[in-house]
mmCIF file of C-alpha atoms in Angstrom:
data_model
loop_
_atom_site.group_PDB
_atom_site.id
_atom_site.type_symbol
_atom_site.label_atom_id
_atom_site.label_comp_id
_atom_site.label_asym_id
_atom_site.label_seq_id
_atom_site.Cartn_x
_atom_site.Cartn_y
_atom_site.Cartn_z
ATOM 1 C CA VAL A 1 38.128 -6.540 2.407
ATOM 2 C CA VAL A 2 41.057 -4.260 1.422
ATOM 3 C CA THR A 3 42.662 -2.081 4.084
ATOM 4 C CA LEU A 4 44.553 1.067 3.121
ATOM 5 C CA ALA A 5 46.620 3.245 5.392
ATOM 6 C CA ALA A 6 45.484 6.867 5.576
ATOM 7 C CA ASP A 7 48.753 7.966 3.846
ATOM 8 C CA SER A 8 48.710 5.154 1.303
ATOM 9 C CA ALA A 9 50.076 6.084 -2.142
ATOM 10 C CA GLN A 10 47.833 3.397 -3.732
ATOM 11 C CA GLU A 11 45.391 5.237 -6.046
ATOM 12 C CA SER A 12 43.036 2.430 -7.003
ATOM 13 C CA VAL A 13 41.661 -0.883 -5.771
ATOM 14 C CA GLU A 14 40.225 -3.606 -7.937
ATOM 15 C CA PHE A 15 36.870 -4.958 -7.051
ATOM 16 C CA LYS A 16 35.542 -8.068 -8.649
ATOM 17 C CA VAL A 17 31.825 -8.809 -8.972
ATOM 18 C CA SER A 18 31.489 -12.464 -7.982
ATOM 19 C CA GLN A 19 27.866 -12.715 -6.992
ATOM 20 C CA SER A 20 24.590 -10.862 -7.646
ATOM 21 C CA VAL A 21 21.578 -10.098 -5.397
ATOM 22 C CA SER A 22 18.146 -10.913 -6.754
ATOM 23 C CA ALA A 23 15.571 -8.253 -6.860
ATOM 24 C CA ARG A 24 13.332 -8.075 -3.782
ATOM 25 C CA GLU A 25 10.023 -9.835 -4.479
ATOM 26 C CA PHE A 26 6.755 -8.213 -3.470
ATOM 27 C CA ARG A 27 4.884 -10.312 -0.903
ATOM 28 C CA GLU A 28 1.283 -10.514 -2.054
ATOM 29 C CA THR A 29 -1.538 -11.199 0.385
ATOM 30 C CA ARG A 30 -5.327 -11.450 0.158
ATOM 31 C CA TRP A 31 -5.440 -7.700 0.525
ATOM 32 C CA SER A 32 -2.227 -6.640 -1.199
ATOM 33 C CA ARG A 33 -1.479 -7.126 -4.862
ATOM 34 C CA LEU A 34 1.428 -6.215 -7.100
ATOM 35 C CA LEU A 35 0.549 -4.177 -10.185
ATOM 36 C CA ARG A 36 3.551 -4.072 -12.538
ATOM 37 C CA VAL A 37 3.308 -2.562 -15.922
ATOM 38 C CA ARG A 38 5.865 -2.368 -18.648
ATOM 39 C CA SER A 39 6.135 1.256 -19.862
ATOM 40 C CA LYS A 40 6.662 1.691 -23.543
ATOM 41 C CA LEU A 41 7.524 5.329 -22.961
ATOM 42 C CA LEU A 42 10.258 4.703 -20.403
ATOM 43 C CA SER A 43 11.540 1.568 -22.151
ATOM 44 C CA ASN A 44 11.999 3.530 -25.325
ATOM 45 C CA PHE A 45 13.663 6.358 -23.435
ATOM 46 C CA HIS A 46 16.201 4.219 -21.604
ATOM 47 C CA LYS A 47 16.502 1.616 -24.369
ATOM 48 C CA ARG A 48 15.834 -1.253 -21.896
ATOM 49 C CA PRO A 49 12.735 -2.761 -20.360
ATOM 50 C CA VAL A 50 11.387 -0.407 -17.658
ATOM 51 C CA PHE A 51 8.404 -1.089 -15.413
ATOM 52 C CA LEU A 52 6.242 1.051 -13.234
ATOM 53 C CA GLN A 53 4.859 -0.819 -10.122
ATOM 54 C CA ALA A 54 2.733 -0.306 -7.161
ATOM 55 C CA ALA A 55 1.099 -2.113 -4.301
ATOM 56 C CA VAL A 56 -2.654 -2.300 -4.730
ATOM 57 C CA ILE A 57 -4.383 -2.422 -1.259
ATOM 58 C CA LEU A 58 -7.867 -3.715 -1.652
ATOM 59 C CA PRO A 59 -10.834 -2.370 0.352
ATOM 60 C CA ALA A 60 -12.583 -4.578 2.870
ATOM 61 C CA SER A 61 -15.564 -5.315 0.758
ATOM 62 C CA TYR A 62 -13.672 -5.959 -2.428
ATOM 63 C CA HIS A 63 -14.035 -9.727 -2.434
ATOM 64 C CA ASP A 64 -17.631 -9.822 -1.125
ATOM 65 C CA GLN A 65 -19.155 -7.203 -3.467
ATOM 66 C CA PRO A 66 -17.951 -8.166 -7.005
ATOM 67 C CA ALA A 67 -20.161 -5.566 -8.704
ATOM 68 C CA ARG A 68 -18.863 -2.657 -6.634
ATOM 69 C CA ARG A 69 -16.336 -0.101 -7.947
ATOM 70 C CA TYR A 70 -14.091 2.090 -5.852
ATOM 71 C CA PRO A 71 -12.376 5.498 -5.788
ATOM 72 C CA VAL A 72 -8.649 5.431 -5.640
ATOM 73 C CA ILE A 73 -6.034 7.023 -3.446
ATOM 74 C CA PHE A 74 -2.561 7.292 -5.018
ATOM 75 C CA THR A 75 0.154 7.550 -2.358
ATOM 76 C CA VAL A 76 3.737 8.424 -3.187
ATOM 77 C CA PRO A 77 6.341 7.404 -0.546
ATOM 78 C CA GLY A 78 9.144 9.745 0.467
ATOM 79 C CA PHE A 79 12.814 9.284 -0.497
ATOM 80 C CA GLY A 80 13.902 5.653 0.012
ATOM 81 C CA GLY A 81 10.305 4.455 0.244
ATOM 82 C CA THR A 82 8.852 1.843 -2.145
ATOM 83 C CA HIS A 83 5.685 -0.088 -2.787
ATOM 84 C CA HIS A 84 6.945 -2.934 -0.556
ATOM 85 C CA SER A 85 5.486 -1.305 2.522
ATOM 86 C CA GLY A 86 2.132 -1.712 0.875
ATOM 87 C CA SER A 87 2.190 -5.508 1.590
ATOM 88 C CA VAL A 88 -0.390 -5.632 4.370
ATOM 89 C CA PRO A 89 -2.251 -8.521 6.053
ATOM 90 C CA ARG A 90 -5.624 -6.823 6.275
ATOM 91 C CA PRO A 91 -7.506 -3.987 4.632
ATOM 92 C CA VAL A 92 -7.471 -0.411 5.923
ATOM 93 C CA ALA A 93 -10.145 0.043 8.613
ATOM 94 C CA GLU A 94 -12.588 2.655 7.374
ATOM 95 C CA LYS A 95 -15.602 4.393 8.779
ATOM 96 C CA ASN A 96 -16.143 7.006 6.229
ATOM 97 C CA LYS A 97 -19.302 9.025 5.541
ATOM 98 C CA GLY A 98 -21.631 7.277 3.171
ATOM 99 C CA GLY A 99 -19.822 3.966 3.599
ATOM 100 C CA VAL A 100 -17.158 5.091 1.208
ATOM 101 C CA GLU A 101 -14.245 2.743 0.792
ATOM 102 C CA PHE A 102 -11.031 3.437 -1.196
ATOM 103 C CA LEU A 103 -8.846 1.242 -3.281
ATOM 104 C CA ARG A 104 -5.273 2.391 -2.443
ATOM 105 C CA LEU A 105 -2.138 2.477 -4.556
ATOM 106 C CA LEU A 106 1.301 2.769 -2.958
ATOM 107 C CA LEU A 107 3.422 3.707 -5.883
ATOM 108 C CA ASP A 108 7.135 2.966 -6.366
ATOM 109 C CA PRO A 109 9.006 6.186 -7.056
ATOM 110 C CA SER A 110 12.532 4.676 -6.872
ATOM 111 C CA CYS A 111 14.880 4.776 -9.927
ATOM 112 C CA PRO A 112 18.693 4.376 -10.424
ATOM 113 C CA LEU A 113 19.197 8.136 -9.820
ATOM 114 C CA GLY A 114 17.089 8.230 -6.575
ATOM 115 C CA HIS A 115 13.436 9.347 -6.446
ATOM 116 C CA HIS A 116 12.024 10.360 -9.781
ATOM 117 C CA VAL A 117 9.040 12.215 -8.173
ATOM 118 C CA PHE A 118 6.901 11.301 -11.163
ATOM 119 C CA ALA A 119 8.136 14.298 -13.048
ATOM 120 C CA ASP A 120 9.137 14.034 -16.744
ATOM 121 C CA SER A 121 12.830 14.800 -16.956
ATOM 122 C CA ALA A 122 15.796 14.784 -19.241
ATOM 123 C CA ASN A 123 17.514 12.121 -17.114
ATOM 124 C CA ASN A 124 14.714 9.926 -15.628
ATOM 125 C CA GLY A 125 12.516 10.051 -18.711
ATOM 126 C CA PRO A 126 8.743 10.721 -19.137
ATOM 127 C CA VAL A 127 7.727 9.245 -15.734
ATOM 128 C CA GLY A 128 4.572 11.434 -15.322
ATOM 129 C CA GLN A 129 3.364 10.612 -18.749
ATOM 130 C CA ALA A 130 3.965 6.981 -18.195
ATOM 131 C CA LEU A 131 1.971 7.016 -14.921
ATOM 132 C CA THR A 132 -0.959 8.899 -16.402
ATOM 133 C CA THR A 133 -1.216 7.350 -19.922
ATOM 134 C CA GLU A 134 -0.015 3.777 -19.264
ATOM 135 C CA PHE A 135 -0.169 2.869 -15.639
ATOM 136 C CA ILE A 136 -3.496 4.295 -14.636
ATOM 137 C CA PRO A 137 -5.321 2.726 -17.623
ATOM 138 C CA ALA A 138 -3.727 -0.586 -16.738
ATOM 139 C CA LEU A 139 -4.959 -0.175 -13.082
ATOM 140 C CA ASP A 140 -8.510 0.609 -14.307
ATOM 141 C CA GLN A 141 -8.505 -2.480 -16.486
ATOM 142 C CA ALA A 142 -7.113 -4.813 -13.865
ATOM 143 C CA TYR A 143 -9.184 -3.635 -10.838
ATOM 144 C CA ARG A 144 -12.662 -2.444 -10.119
ATOM 145 C CA THR A 145 -11.911 1.278 -9.929
ATOM 146 C CA ILE A 146 -14.149 4.121 -10.788
ATOM 147 C CA ALA A 147 -12.246 5.048 -13.871
ATOM 148 C CA LYS A 148 -12.925 8.815 -13.646
ATOM 149 C CA PRO A 149 -10.895 11.822 -12.575
ATOM 150 C CA SER A 150 -13.514 12.633 -9.910
ATOM 151 C CA ALA A 151 -12.568 9.382 -8.077
ATOM 152 C CA ARG A 152 -8.753 9.823 -8.145
ATOM 153 C CA PHE A 153 -6.962 11.351 -5.178
ATOM 154 C CA LEU A 154 -3.314 12.013 -4.403
ATOM 155 C CA THR A 155 -1.259 12.148 -1.195
ATOM 156 C CA GLY A 156 2.359 11.720 -0.140
ATOM 157 C CA HIS A 157 4.901 12.934 2.390
ATOM 158 C CA SER A 158 8.271 14.619 1.941
ATOM 159 C CA SER A 159 9.425 13.753 -1.556
ATOM 160 C CA GLY A 160 6.130 12.016 -1.960
ATOM 161 C CA GLY A 161 4.494 15.320 -0.888
ATOM 162 C CA TRP A 162 6.299 17.141 -3.698
ATOM 163 C CA SER A 163 5.394 14.359 -6.071
ATOM 164 C CA SER A 164 1.681 14.417 -5.347
ATOM 165 C CA LEU A 165 1.484 18.203 -5.559
ATOM 166 C CA TRP A 166 3.416 18.099 -8.892
ATOM 167 C CA LEU A 167 1.109 15.486 -10.386
ATOM 168 C CA GLN A 168 -1.987 17.455 -9.455
ATOM 169 C CA VAL A 169 -0.581 20.682 -10.902
ATOM 170 C CA THR A 170 0.746 19.062 -13.976
ATOM 171 C CA TYR A 171 -2.208 16.806 -14.663
ATOM 172 C CA PRO A 172 -5.149 18.879 -13.209
ATOM 173 C CA ASP A 173 -7.715 17.075 -15.229
ATOM 174 C CA THR A 174 -6.527 13.549 -14.187
ATOM 175 C CA PHE A 175 -6.891 13.882 -10.431
ATOM 176 C CA ASN A 176 -9.537 15.363 -8.148
ATOM 177 C CA GLY A 177 -7.291 16.600 -5.372
ATOM 178 C CA THR A 178 -3.985 16.296 -3.496
ATOM 179 C CA TRP A 179 -3.296 16.289 0.134
ATOM 180 C CA SER A 180 0.454 16.822 0.199
ATOM 181 C CA THR A 181 2.379 16.765 3.515
ATOM 182 C CA ALA A 182 5.829 18.261 4.271
ATOM 183 C CA PRO A 183 6.791 18.506 0.572
ATOM 184 C CA ASP A 184 10.312 19.009 -0.724
ATOM 185 C CA PRO A 185 11.033 22.661 -1.785
ATOM 186 C CA VAL A 186 8.023 24.018 -3.703
ATOM 187 C CA ASP A 187 9.762 27.411 -4.340
ATOM 188 C CA PHE A 188 13.309 27.420 -5.394
ATOM 189 C CA ARG A 189 13.883 30.791 -3.841
ATOM 190 C CA ASP A 190 14.000 28.930 -0.586
ATOM 191 C CA PHE A 191 15.562 25.510 -1.301
ATOM 192 C CA GLN A 192 16.146 24.571 2.282
ATOM 193 C CA ARG A 193 17.014 28.240 2.965
ATOM 194 C CA ILE A 194 19.045 28.577 -0.230
ATOM 195 C CA ASN A 195 17.961 30.880 -3.155
ATOM 196 C CA LEU A 196 18.904 28.893 -6.146
ATOM 197 C CA TYR A 197 18.288 31.779 -8.514
ATOM 198 C CA ARG A 198 20.578 34.323 -6.744
ATOM 199 C CA PRO A 199 24.063 34.809 -8.265
ATOM 200 C CA ASP A 200 27.066 33.992 -6.017
ATOM 201 C CA GLU A 201 24.875 31.828 -3.733
ATOM 202 C CA ASN A 202 26.616 28.833 -2.027
ATOM 203 C CA MET A 203 25.200 25.614 -1.005
ATOM 204 C CA TYR A 204 27.648 25.115 1.833
ATOM 205 C CA THR A 205 27.919 28.538 3.449
ATOM 206 C CA ASP A 206 25.511 31.479 3.832
ATOM 207 C CA GLU A 207 26.203 35.147 3.027
ATOM 208 C CA LYS A 208 28.008 35.510 6.362
ATOM 209 C CA GLY A 209 30.287 32.562 5.650
ATOM 210 C CA GLN A 210 28.506 30.342 8.186
ATOM 211 C CA ARG A 211 28.092 26.748 7.178
ATOM 212 C CA ARG A 212 24.497 25.779 6.185
ATOM 213 C CA PRO A 213 22.539 23.246 8.214
ATOM 214 C CA LEU A 214 20.591 20.570 6.408
ATOM 215 C CA ALA A 215 18.588 18.976 9.316
ATOM 216 C CA ARG A 216 17.751 19.663 12.852
ATOM 217 C CA ILE A 217 16.081 17.821 15.665
ATOM 218 C CA ASN A 218 14.566 19.738 18.617
ATOM 219 C CA GLY A 219 16.357 22.883 17.509
ATOM 220 C CA ARG A 220 19.748 21.247 17.373
ATOM 221 C CA VAL A 221 21.598 20.791 13.976
ATOM 222 C CA ARG A 222 22.146 17.161 13.209
ATOM 223 C CA LEU A 223 23.346 17.413 9.544
ATOM 224 C CA TRP A 224 25.214 19.997 7.592
ATOM 225 C CA TYR A 225 24.911 20.516 3.922
ATOM 226 C CA ARG A 226 28.591 20.016 3.029
ATOM 227 C CA GLY A 227 29.105 16.878 5.124
ATOM 228 C CA PHE A 228 26.009 15.328 3.685
ATOM 229 C CA ALA A 229 26.957 16.276 0.092
ATOM 230 C CA ASP A 230 30.384 14.812 0.614
ATOM 231 C CA MET A 231 29.039 11.555 1.947
ATOM 232 C CA GLU A 232 26.551 11.266 -0.857
ATOM 233 C CA TRP A 233 29.184 11.895 -3.548
ATOM 234 C CA VAL A 234 31.421 9.111 -2.160
ATOM 235 C CA LEU A 235 28.432 6.671 -2.147
ATOM 236 C CA GLY A 236 27.645 7.475 -5.671
ATOM 237 C CA HIS A 237 24.639 8.572 -7.726
ATOM 238 C CA GLY A 238 21.126 8.003 -6.331
ATOM 239 C CA GLY A 239 21.312 9.993 -3.145
ATOM 240 C CA GLN A 240 18.714 12.611 -2.036
ATOM 241 C CA LEU A 241 20.590 15.698 -3.178
ATOM 242 C CA HIS A 242 21.804 14.411 -6.519
ATOM 243 C CA SER A 243 18.249 13.012 -7.003
ATOM 244 C CA PHE A 244 17.061 16.596 -7.255
ATOM 245 C CA GLU A 245 19.630 17.246 -10.051
ATOM 246 C CA ALA A 246 18.527 14.139 -11.799
ATOM 247 C CA VAL A 247 14.934 15.370 -12.011
ATOM 248 C CA PHE A 248 15.482 19.112 -12.437
ATOM 249 C CA SER A 249 18.722 19.464 -14.428
ATOM 250 C CA PRO A 250 19.319 19.047 -18.155
ATOM 251 C CA ARG A 251 21.503 16.206 -19.205
ATOM 252 C CA GLY A 252 25.179 17.096 -19.598
ATOM 253 C CA PRO A 253 27.644 16.230 -22.403
ATOM 254 C CA ASP A 254 28.771 13.222 -20.423
ATOM 255 C CA GLY A 255 25.189 11.806 -20.366
ATOM 256 C CA ARG A 256 24.731 12.576 -16.683
ATOM 257 C CA PRO A 257 22.626 15.296 -15.036
ATOM 258 C CA ARG A 258 24.347 18.684 -14.992
ATOM 259 C CA LEU A 259 25.492 19.564 -11.358
ATOM 260 C CA ALA A 260 23.699 22.473 -9.733
ATOM 261 C CA TRP A 261 26.709 23.321 -7.539
ATOM 262 C CA ASP A 262 30.432 22.651 -7.405
ATOM 263 C CA ARG A 263 30.996 19.704 -5.057
ATOM 264 C CA ARG A 264 34.342 21.170 -3.876
ATOM 265 C CA THR A 265 33.395 24.812 -3.286
ATOM 266 C CA GLY A 266 29.637 24.724 -2.978
ATOM 267 C CA LYS A 267 29.217 27.517 -5.523
ATOM 268 C CA ILE A 268 25.889 27.291 -7.361
ATOM 269 C CA ASP A 269 25.811 27.249 -11.093
ATOM 270 C CA VAL A 270 23.009 29.654 -11.871
ATOM 271 C CA ASP A 271 23.088 28.675 -15.546
ATOM 272 C CA VAL A 272 21.883 25.288 -14.363
ATOM 273 C CA THR A 273 19.475 26.324 -11.597
ATOM 274 C CA ARG A 274 17.715 28.731 -13.910
ATOM 275 C CA THR A 275 16.743 25.770 -15.979
ATOM 276 C CA TRP A 276 15.003 24.371 -12.869
ATOM 277 C CA GLU A 277 12.241 27.097 -13.185
ATOM 278 C CA LYS A 278 10.028 24.587 -15.105
ATOM 279 C CA TYR A 279 9.870 22.506 -11.900
ATOM 280 C CA ASP A 280 9.259 25.370 -9.549
ATOM 281 C CA ILE A 281 5.761 24.690 -8.425
ATOM 282 C CA ARG A 282 5.091 28.189 -7.066
ATOM 283 C CA LEU A 283 6.400 29.780 -10.298
ATOM 284 C CA ILE A 284 4.374 27.423 -12.511
ATOM 285 C CA LEU A 285 1.156 28.318 -10.630
ATOM 286 C CA GLU A 286 1.860 32.070 -10.850
ATOM 287 C CA ARG A 287 2.735 31.960 -14.573
ATOM 288 C CA ASN A 288 -0.259 29.696 -15.531
ATOM 289 C CA TRP A 289 -2.921 30.633 -12.975
ATOM 290 C CA LYS A 290 -5.379 31.877 -15.592
ATOM 291 C CA THR A 291 -5.518 28.453 -17.079
ATOM 292 C CA LEU A 292 -4.684 26.301 -14.042
ATOM 293 C CA GLY A 293 -6.747 28.189 -11.411
ATOM 294 C CA PRO A 294 -10.225 27.009 -12.570
ATOM 295 C CA LYS A 295 -8.909 23.370 -13.076
ATOM 296 C CA LEU A 296 -7.414 23.292 -9.540
ATOM 297 C CA GLU A 297 -10.456 24.700 -7.724
ATOM 298 C CA GLY A 298 -10.702 22.936 -4.394
ATOM 299 C CA LYS A 299 -7.878 20.415 -5.294
ATOM 300 C CA LEU A 300 -4.783 21.781 -3.550
ATOM 301 C CA HIS A 301 -4.092 21.026 0.127
ATOM 302 C CA VAL A 302 -0.555 21.339 1.505
ATOM 303 C CA PHE A 303 0.528 20.821 5.115
ATOM 304 C CA MET A 304 3.813 21.740 6.691
ATOM 305 C CA GLY A 305 5.266 21.994 10.249
ATOM 306 C CA ASP A 306 6.771 25.367 11.131
ATOM 307 C CA VAL A 307 9.990 23.761 12.440
ATOM 308 C CA ASP A 308 10.398 21.175 9.727
ATOM 309 C CA THR A 309 13.366 18.896 10.277
ATOM 310 C CA PHE A 310 14.832 19.689 6.868
ATOM 311 C CA TYR A 311 13.993 23.388 6.791
ATOM 312 C CA LEU A 312 11.324 22.940 4.213
ATOM 313 C CA GLU A 313 8.770 25.358 5.796
ATOM 314 C CA GLY A 314 10.208 28.462 4.094
ATOM 315 C CA ALA A 315 9.325 27.338 0.645
ATOM 316 C CA THR A 316 5.854 26.287 1.676
ATOM 317 C CA ILE A 317 5.289 29.646 3.371
ATOM 318 C CA LEU A 318 6.210 31.383 0.091
ATOM 319 C CA LEU A 319 3.764 29.105 -1.775
ATOM 320 C CA LYS A 320 1.105 30.016 0.744
ATOM 321 C CA GLN A 321 1.710 33.748 0.185
ATOM 322 C CA SER A 322 1.667 33.335 -3.513
ATOM 323 C CA LEU A 323 -1.539 31.399 -3.597
ATOM 324 C CA GLU A 324 -3.244 33.903 -1.354
ATOM 325 C CA LYS A 325 -2.360 36.661 -3.769
ATOM 326 C CA LEU A 326 -3.737 34.551 -6.639
ATOM 327 C CA ALA A 327 -7.061 34.573 -4.770
ATOM 328 C CA GLY A 328 -7.625 30.817 -5.196
ATOM 329 C CA ASN A 329 -9.130 28.469 -2.573
ATOM 330 C CA ALA A 330 -6.042 26.374 -2.109
ATOM 331 C CA VAL A 331 -5.361 25.173 1.426
ATOM 332 C CA VAL A 332 -1.812 25.707 2.655
ATOM 333 C CA GLU A 333 -1.331 25.244 6.404
ATOM 334 C CA ILE A 334 1.704 25.791 8.535
ATOM 335 C CA HIS A 335 1.294 23.825 11.784
ATOM 336 C CA LYS A 336 2.898 25.233 14.796
ATOM 337 C CA GLY A 337 5.456 23.169 16.664
ATOM 338 C CA ARG A 338 5.361 20.356 14.082
ATOM 339 C CA ASP A 339 8.364 18.910 12.324
ATOM 340 C CA HIS A 340 8.834 16.525 9.397
ATOM 341 C CA PHE A 341 8.135 13.427 11.461
ATOM 342 C CA ASN A 342 5.292 14.505 13.832
ATOM 343 C CA LEU A 343 3.339 16.521 11.399
ATOM 344 C CA MET A 344 0.752 13.772 10.897
ATOM 345 C CA GLN A 345 0.087 13.446 14.680
ATOM 346 C CA GLY A 346 -2.916 15.018 16.208
ATOM 347 C CA GLY A 347 -5.515 13.807 13.742
ATOM 348 C CA LEU A 348 -4.246 15.217 10.415
ATOM 349 C CA ARG A 349 -4.224 11.810 8.806
ATOM 350 C CA GLN A 350 -7.869 11.203 9.812
ATOM 351 C CA ARG A 351 -8.732 14.691 8.694
ATOM 352 C CA ILE A 352 -7.277 14.071 5.245
ATOM 353 C CA ARG A 353 -9.248 10.888 4.869
ATOM 354 C CA LYS A 354 -12.454 12.661 5.790
ATOM 355 C CA GLU A 355 -11.766 15.541 3.271
ATOM 356 C CA MET A 356 -11.074 13.063 0.494
ATOM 357 C CA THR A 357 -14.306 11.267 1.271
ATOM 358 C CA ALA A 358 -16.241 14.476 1.237
ATOM 359 C CA ARG A 359 -14.658 15.518 -2.117
ATOM 360 C CA PHE A 360 -15.560 12.208 -3.632
ATOM 361 C CA LEU A 361 -19.109 12.311 -2.417
ATOM 362 C CA GLU A 362 -19.523 15.776 -3.772
ATOM 363 C CA GLY A 363 -18.413 14.688 -7.139
ATOM 364 C CA GLN A 364 -20.367 11.451 -7.321
ATOM 365 C CA THR A 365 -23.657 13.149 -6.613
ATOM 366 C CA THR A 366 -23.363 14.751 -10.073
ATOM 367 C CA THR A 367 -21.623 11.872 -11.833
ATOM 368 C CA GLY A 368 -23.547 8.906 -10.347
ATOM 369 C CA ASP A 369 -20.432 7.120 -9.175
ATOM 370 C CA ASN A 370 -21.003 4.224 -6.814
ATOM 371 C CA PRO A 371 -19.334 4.886 -3.412
#
């Protein structure tokens, strides 16, 4: 421990790395297995071995019915979440229509720069491609899945909500539906109340010069944008805000993600944020609806509370308005009185399970898949 006085003239402190911490090991059980796949795509990109991994949660009948195959639910955790929470002592209790049971995958979205949201990027590499072309084939080979798009479903909350929606929109032929809850901003005109495309916009203060809130609980502000950004910058790369830049920004001359805003003044660099358009889900749907619309028929389900803790409801409302104009059958619901943490209460989780089951049964009547 080195103690410095507040007015110390000392500019640097030497730290010596004297011990290392081993990587956390996944605890396998009878019902939870680790699937770890070396990605050739990501290893080539980063010029080092890179693996994708997930917890495989087996259905209750898996060991007793060796000839049976199962549809799969891919779940993406939110920021800070990993596959380790998929280590469970027993299978998921299911009483689905038609006796349907799901094999579940809890994916690991973590990376050195935060949460890669399974989007191909200039900084994190081709993560989406690696998932769909390397990891899913390895899953289908290792476990008794129904290896068809009609039997693959997505879900996730927060950053996982954005990830699951992104994967469905980007790979519409690979998955049969997403149920995304409280996703990160899906329209960058309302990035937690900030229009990233507007010139002279500031991340720290609004047009009236008032500081911008980042999180609220019961109507009371608990986090401010500037304070959170300052804290994250001191802690180093890999925080939530810089994680967005790692995914959405091009790589700068220094080899790092280009910054979307000046960390001292808060001024947004529109030259950078304009490049984010290719990750703006609302914009992608509008620009490509003629092609995407038919492929996404019945596949989009998004749920958000109208008082989201992190002010995410504005972007989802804009997405809802856009999809209504596009005349698709996407489901985008804003739940009154719900925030980021209580959105799933009141039966939404059970409803999602029921709708996934119905979607699967609808598809397997024409494909002959075994439920």
